Amino acid sequence: MSDVSVIGLGEMGSALAAAILRAGKTVTVWNRTPAKAEPRVREGARLAGRVVEAIEASPTLVICVADYSATAGVLDAAGAMEALEGRLVIQLTSGVPRQARTLNERVKLAGARYLDGAIAAWPRQIGGPEAAVIASGAEPVFVEAKATLSLLAGKLSYVGPEIGSALALFNAALSYLAGHWIGFSHGAAICDAEGLAVETFGDMMASLSPSLAEDLQHMGRVISRNQFDAPESTLRTAGADISRLVELSRDLDIGCAWPSFATSIFQAAIGEGLGGQEHCAITKVLRRG
Ligand code: NAP
């Protein structure tokens, strides 16, 4: 027996296995493409030839493959479900809450305990203080999994017993990051077109990050309390500023996709009479199915 088996040795799974090995644990690994296991085998991991061997090898199983359908495919391997009985399964593959709920049912039926986790870190950060893992599932299962998870991430957040919560929060953060990445990249195009150093733009945004962090907490409070009526600057004002980005992008002959999209959301909110409210009142438009 080894301490932990790691299924999936892509960029992230390899980093997870390496961190567990560095902590002095014995590790069995399995990957669809066995050649990727070579670096971990040189560090002392044992390579399982079949999924079922990896599951049988350890009381704790960490899964990190491309997505939940890949996980389902791995568990379809001969003997895999039977071998799960009595094991702790920590799924660190990204997906959506519905997929975590489905997998939880399947794993429970096999007589195993299931914890769902979402990784908010780059592979190079795994095992260090900056790596974050958000986890959800029955609390006793989290307590059991903590010993393994703390080898992987310095920032461990348990967000409750509902199995889909970790992935719900992970996807909420991803939604935020989508705007962050697109917004920065469009800003970089503006700087480039105006002959300004994009690196300086990055430094300027970094210096603003403490007040942006405060704004995130402010929006969290305003939206959760449904109190949009005391804006320091209105949604209408922000909407006018953002629509000017379309004009500027045309002046600079750069793409208008991002500012046009952002303008359409603000215009829709203003059209619904929300112009006098806080910027984040656009959530009322965005949340409708
Ligand atoms: P990756 O480097 O592309 O590796 C994907 C892994 O999934 C490989 O081990 C691959 O096996 C395996 N796989 C794919 N399809 C499979 C299938 N049908 N059956 C069995 N195995 C299959 O991706 P990654 O960066 O390691 O990401 C893995 C998970 O971590 C993803 O859910 C990702 O969202 C999450 N994550 C990654 C990062 C990051 O920065 N990389 C950050 C946070 C979360 P082969 O080697 O045989 O192709």
XYZ file of C-alpha atoms and ligand atoms in Angstrom:
337
model
C 0.000 0.000 0.000
C 1.058 3.615 -0.589
C -0.317 6.673 1.238
C -1.920 8.430 -1.725
C -2.720 7.533 -5.340
C -2.817 10.329 -7.892
C -4.851 9.796 -11.060
C -3.907 12.204 -13.864
C -0.428 13.545 -14.484
C -0.996 16.570 -16.660
C 0.498 19.912 -15.632
C -1.565 20.045 -12.450
C -1.726 16.347 -11.497
C 2.084 16.108 -11.859
C 2.510 19.074 -9.531
C 0.117 17.510 -6.990
C 1.989 14.190 -7.042
C 5.345 15.990 -6.725
C 4.167 17.948 -3.664
C 2.909 14.803 -1.940
C 6.224 13.065 -2.646
C 8.183 16.077 -1.331
C 6.230 15.766 1.921
C 7.680 12.277 2.351
C 4.518 10.321 1.509
C 4.467 7.192 -0.606
C 2.622 7.778 -3.872
C 1.182 5.588 -6.610
C 0.378 7.318 -9.906
C -1.649 6.476 -12.982
C -1.910 8.448 -16.210
C -3.551 7.618 -19.541
C -0.200 8.359 -21.185
C 2.222 6.483 -18.897
C 5.345 8.246 -20.222
C 4.304 11.419 -18.333
C 4.875 9.544 -15.063
C 8.650 9.294 -15.614
C 9.689 12.380 -13.571
C 7.519 11.299 -10.633
C 8.791 7.700 -10.834
C 12.363 9.057 -10.670
C 11.304 10.845 -7.465
C 10.026 7.611 -5.948
C 6.416 7.232 -7.125
C 5.170 3.814 -8.141
C 3.500 3.689 -11.565
C 0.293 1.648 -11.741
C -0.314 -0.044 -15.075
C -4.111 0.009 -14.671
C -6.556 2.371 -12.955
C -7.761 -0.378 -10.640
C -4.200 -0.958 -9.381
C -3.856 2.733 -8.523
C -7.156 2.719 -6.634
C -6.299 -0.452 -4.740
C -2.841 0.865 -3.815
C -3.890 3.653 -1.389
C -6.641 4.603 1.063
C -6.733 8.116 -0.469
C -7.230 8.840 -4.141
C -6.577 12.270 -5.676
C -8.056 12.743 -9.151
C -6.979 15.614 -11.403
C -7.745 15.061 -15.078
C -8.996 17.386 -17.800
C -12.702 17.364 -16.863
C -15.498 15.355 -15.242
C -16.187 13.270 -18.332
C -12.523 12.201 -18.274
C -12.990 11.304 -14.580
C -16.115 9.304 -15.418
C -14.195 7.496 -18.156
C -11.359 6.660 -15.738
C -13.844 5.208 -13.246
C -15.474 3.149 -16.012
C -12.243 1.090 -16.240
C -12.605 -2.585 -15.356
C -12.880 -3.134 -11.597
C -12.466 0.566 -10.722
C -15.847 1.107 -9.047
C -15.543 -2.078 -7.004
C -12.029 -1.058 -5.878
C -13.324 2.295 -4.584
C -15.093 0.732 -1.601
C -13.838 2.227 1.678
C -11.618 4.795 -0.031
C -11.431 8.572 0.281
C -11.800 10.213 -3.124
C -10.576 13.798 -3.502
C -11.605 15.146 -6.882
C -9.555 18.221 -7.889
C -10.669 18.374 -11.507
C -12.453 21.563 -12.607
C -16.121 21.322 -13.591
C -19.588 22.581 -12.698
C -21.568 21.850 -9.491
C -24.016 19.493 -11.236
C -21.103 17.256 -12.246
C -19.807 17.165 -8.661
C -23.269 16.134 -7.430
C -23.486 13.330 -10.004
C -20.009 12.033 -9.203
C -20.722 12.231 -5.464
C -23.735 9.921 -5.919
C -21.702 7.487 -7.980
C -18.802 7.390 -5.518
C -21.143 7.029 -2.529
C -22.903 4.088 -4.204
C -19.485 2.435 -4.509
C -19.068 2.749 -0.716
C -16.412 5.492 -0.816
C -16.226 8.977 0.730
C -16.072 11.954 -1.624
C -14.664 15.457 -1.271
C -14.836 17.916 -4.110
C -12.147 20.547 -4.471
C -11.264 23.322 -6.859
C -7.691 24.491 -7.307
C -7.031 28.212 -7.515
C -3.294 28.173 -8.227
C -0.709 27.593 -10.913
C 1.062 24.213 -10.891
C 4.321 25.930 -9.797
C 2.567 27.162 -6.629
C 1.305 23.730 -5.549
C 2.695 22.750 -2.158
C 3.460 26.372 -1.282
C 1.759 29.058 0.804
C 0.124 30.820 -2.183
C -1.711 27.785 -3.547
C -5.416 27.800 -2.724
C -7.878 24.915 -2.713
C -11.592 25.413 -2.075
C -13.276 22.256 -0.796
C -16.825 21.100 -0.114
C -18.495 17.930 1.079
C -19.446 16.314 4.388
C -17.401 17.893 7.182
C -15.960 14.613 8.550
C -14.738 13.844 5.026
C -13.065 17.249 4.815
C -11.407 16.659 8.202
C -10.113 13.332 6.902
C -8.887 14.875 3.638
C -7.202 17.839 5.330
C -3.940 15.984 5.945
C -3.528 15.414 2.199
C -4.920 18.773 1.047
C -2.628 20.723 3.351
C 0.366 19.172 1.555
C -0.950 20.745 -1.652
C -2.151 24.192 -0.682
C -1.229 26.722 1.994
C -4.674 28.295 1.665
C -7.353 25.733 2.298
C -10.995 26.858 2.433
C -13.794 24.532 3.460
C -17.027 26.032 2.126
C -19.600 23.620 3.518
C -21.323 20.268 3.182
C -23.119 20.888 -0.136
C -20.883 19.039 -2.570
C -21.334 21.575 -5.394
C -20.291 24.643 -3.352
C -16.559 24.512 -4.115
C -17.189 24.446 -7.846
C -19.905 27.110 -7.577
C -17.398 29.473 -5.937
C -14.639 28.438 -8.335
C -16.870 29.289 -11.307
C -17.963 32.574 -9.697
C -14.280 33.476 -9.407
C -13.725 32.406 -13.006
C -16.532 34.727 -14.086
C -14.702 37.570 -12.324
C -11.396 36.580 -13.901
C -12.919 36.521 -17.388
C -13.626 40.255 -17.059
C -10.212 40.824 -15.454
C -8.321 39.150 -18.325
C -10.383 40.658 -21.145
C -10.456 44.092 -19.529
C -6.698 44.168 -18.980
C -5.998 42.941 -22.500
C -8.240 45.601 -24.043
C -6.561 48.226 -21.846
C -3.193 46.960 -23.107
C -4.388 47.502 -26.705
C -5.343 51.092 -25.825
C -1.885 51.700 -24.275
C -0.107 50.160 -27.273
C -2.116 52.227 -29.745
C -1.309 55.379 -27.748
C 2.420 54.501 -27.589
C 2.403 53.769 -23.835
C 4.252 50.899 -22.155
C 1.854 48.073 -21.269
C 4.168 47.113 -18.412
C 3.562 50.521 -16.835
C -0.187 49.904 -17.175
C 0.275 46.595 -15.294
C 2.179 48.405 -12.534
C -0.499 51.091 -12.308
C -3.304 48.526 -11.963
C -1.297 46.643 -9.326
C -0.956 49.832 -7.299
C -4.763 50.192 -7.427
C -5.351 46.659 -6.192
C -5.976 47.521 -2.500
C -8.885 49.785 -3.451
C -10.130 47.229 -5.998
C -10.107 44.633 -3.184
C -12.189 46.991 -1.064
C -14.605 47.449 -3.966
C -15.056 43.673 -4.233
C -16.088 43.501 -0.573
C -18.343 46.533 -1.031
C -20.116 44.905 -4.017
C -20.521 41.677 -2.027
C -22.276 43.601 0.737
C -24.427 45.728 -1.590
C -25.649 42.781 -3.671
C -26.273 40.439 -0.740
C -28.242 43.121 1.143
C -30.028 44.288 -2.004
C -29.070 47.894 -1.126
C -28.299 49.610 -4.416
C -29.748 52.992 -3.552
C -26.779 54.890 -2.089
C -24.277 55.113 -4.962
C -21.249 57.416 -4.830
C -21.274 57.238 -8.618
C -24.292 55.975 -10.488
C -24.659 53.120 -12.940
C -25.650 55.790 -15.515
C -22.314 57.631 -15.047
C -20.282 54.402 -15.312
C -22.339 53.372 -18.371
C -21.521 56.681 -20.108
C -17.790 56.252 -19.309
C -17.816 52.700 -20.644
C -19.686 53.639 -23.836
C -16.888 56.173 -24.502
C -14.547 53.169 -24.747
C -16.312 52.247 -27.997
C -15.610 55.712 -29.413
C -11.959 55.524 -28.297
C -11.499 52.033 -29.753
C -12.767 53.295 -33.123
C -10.442 56.323 -32.930
C -7.518 53.968 -32.283
C -8.644 51.391 -34.873
C -8.651 48.587 -32.316
C -11.415 46.025 -31.691
C -14.708 47.137 -30.124
C -15.937 43.688 -28.993
C -15.305 44.137 -25.274
C -16.469 47.762 -24.854
C -19.540 47.119 -27.064
C -20.495 44.114 -24.924
C -19.947 46.017 -21.666
C -21.922 48.992 -23.001
C -24.840 46.733 -23.964
C -25.120 45.435 -20.381
C -25.077 48.924 -18.879
C -27.555 50.205 -21.491
C -29.946 47.340 -20.724
C -29.812 48.218 -17.006
C -30.366 51.916 -17.710
C -33.277 50.943 -20.008
C -34.856 49.163 -17.045
C -34.687 52.277 -14.902
C -31.613 51.260 -12.846
C -29.477 54.242 -13.926
C -29.605 55.933 -10.510
C -28.380 52.833 -8.651
C -24.943 51.366 -7.788
C -22.869 50.015 -10.733
C -23.294 46.460 -9.517
C -27.088 46.740 -9.941
C -26.289 45.340 -13.431
C -26.482 41.992 -11.597
C -30.282 42.386 -11.885
C -29.922 42.199 -15.683
C -27.191 39.549 -15.690
C -28.890 37.067 -13.366
C -32.026 36.623 -15.441
C -32.066 33.264 -17.295
P -3.454 18.961 -18.776
O -2.013 19.283 -18.571
O -4.043 19.167 -20.125
O -3.666 17.446 -18.328
C -4.892 16.808 -18.512
C -4.847 15.468 -17.814
O -6.102 14.809 -18.016
C -3.766 14.526 -18.361
O -3.311 13.707 -17.315
C -4.561 13.735 -19.377
O -4.005 12.491 -19.691
C -5.851 13.548 -18.613
N -6.976 13.184 -19.456
C -7.610 13.977 -20.368
N -8.617 13.287 -20.945
C -8.612 12.067 -20.381
C -9.410 10.920 -20.547
N -10.444 10.896 -21.418
N -9.132 9.828 -19.814
C -8.096 9.838 -18.924
N -7.295 10.893 -18.706
C -7.563 11.996 -19.432
O -4.383 19.796 -17.781
P -4.012 20.297 -16.303
O -3.470 21.669 -16.409
O -3.246 19.242 -15.596
O -5.480 20.421 -15.685
C -6.093 19.334 -15.003
C -7.256 19.891 -14.191
O -6.739 20.839 -13.250
C -8.281 20.628 -15.070
O -9.585 20.348 -14.620
C -7.926 22.090 -14.825
O -9.018 22.956 -14.993
C -7.475 22.048 -13.367
N -6.643 23.205 -13.035
C -5.494 23.444 -13.736
C -4.742 24.578 -13.448
C -3.462 24.875 -14.200
O -2.914 25.978 -14.027
N -2.918 23.965 -14.994
C -5.174 25.478 -12.445
C -6.347 25.187 -11.735
C -7.079 24.063 -12.044
P -2.896 12.378 -20.878
O -1.622 12.838 -20.250
O -2.936 10.970 -21.253
O -3.353 13.311 -21.980
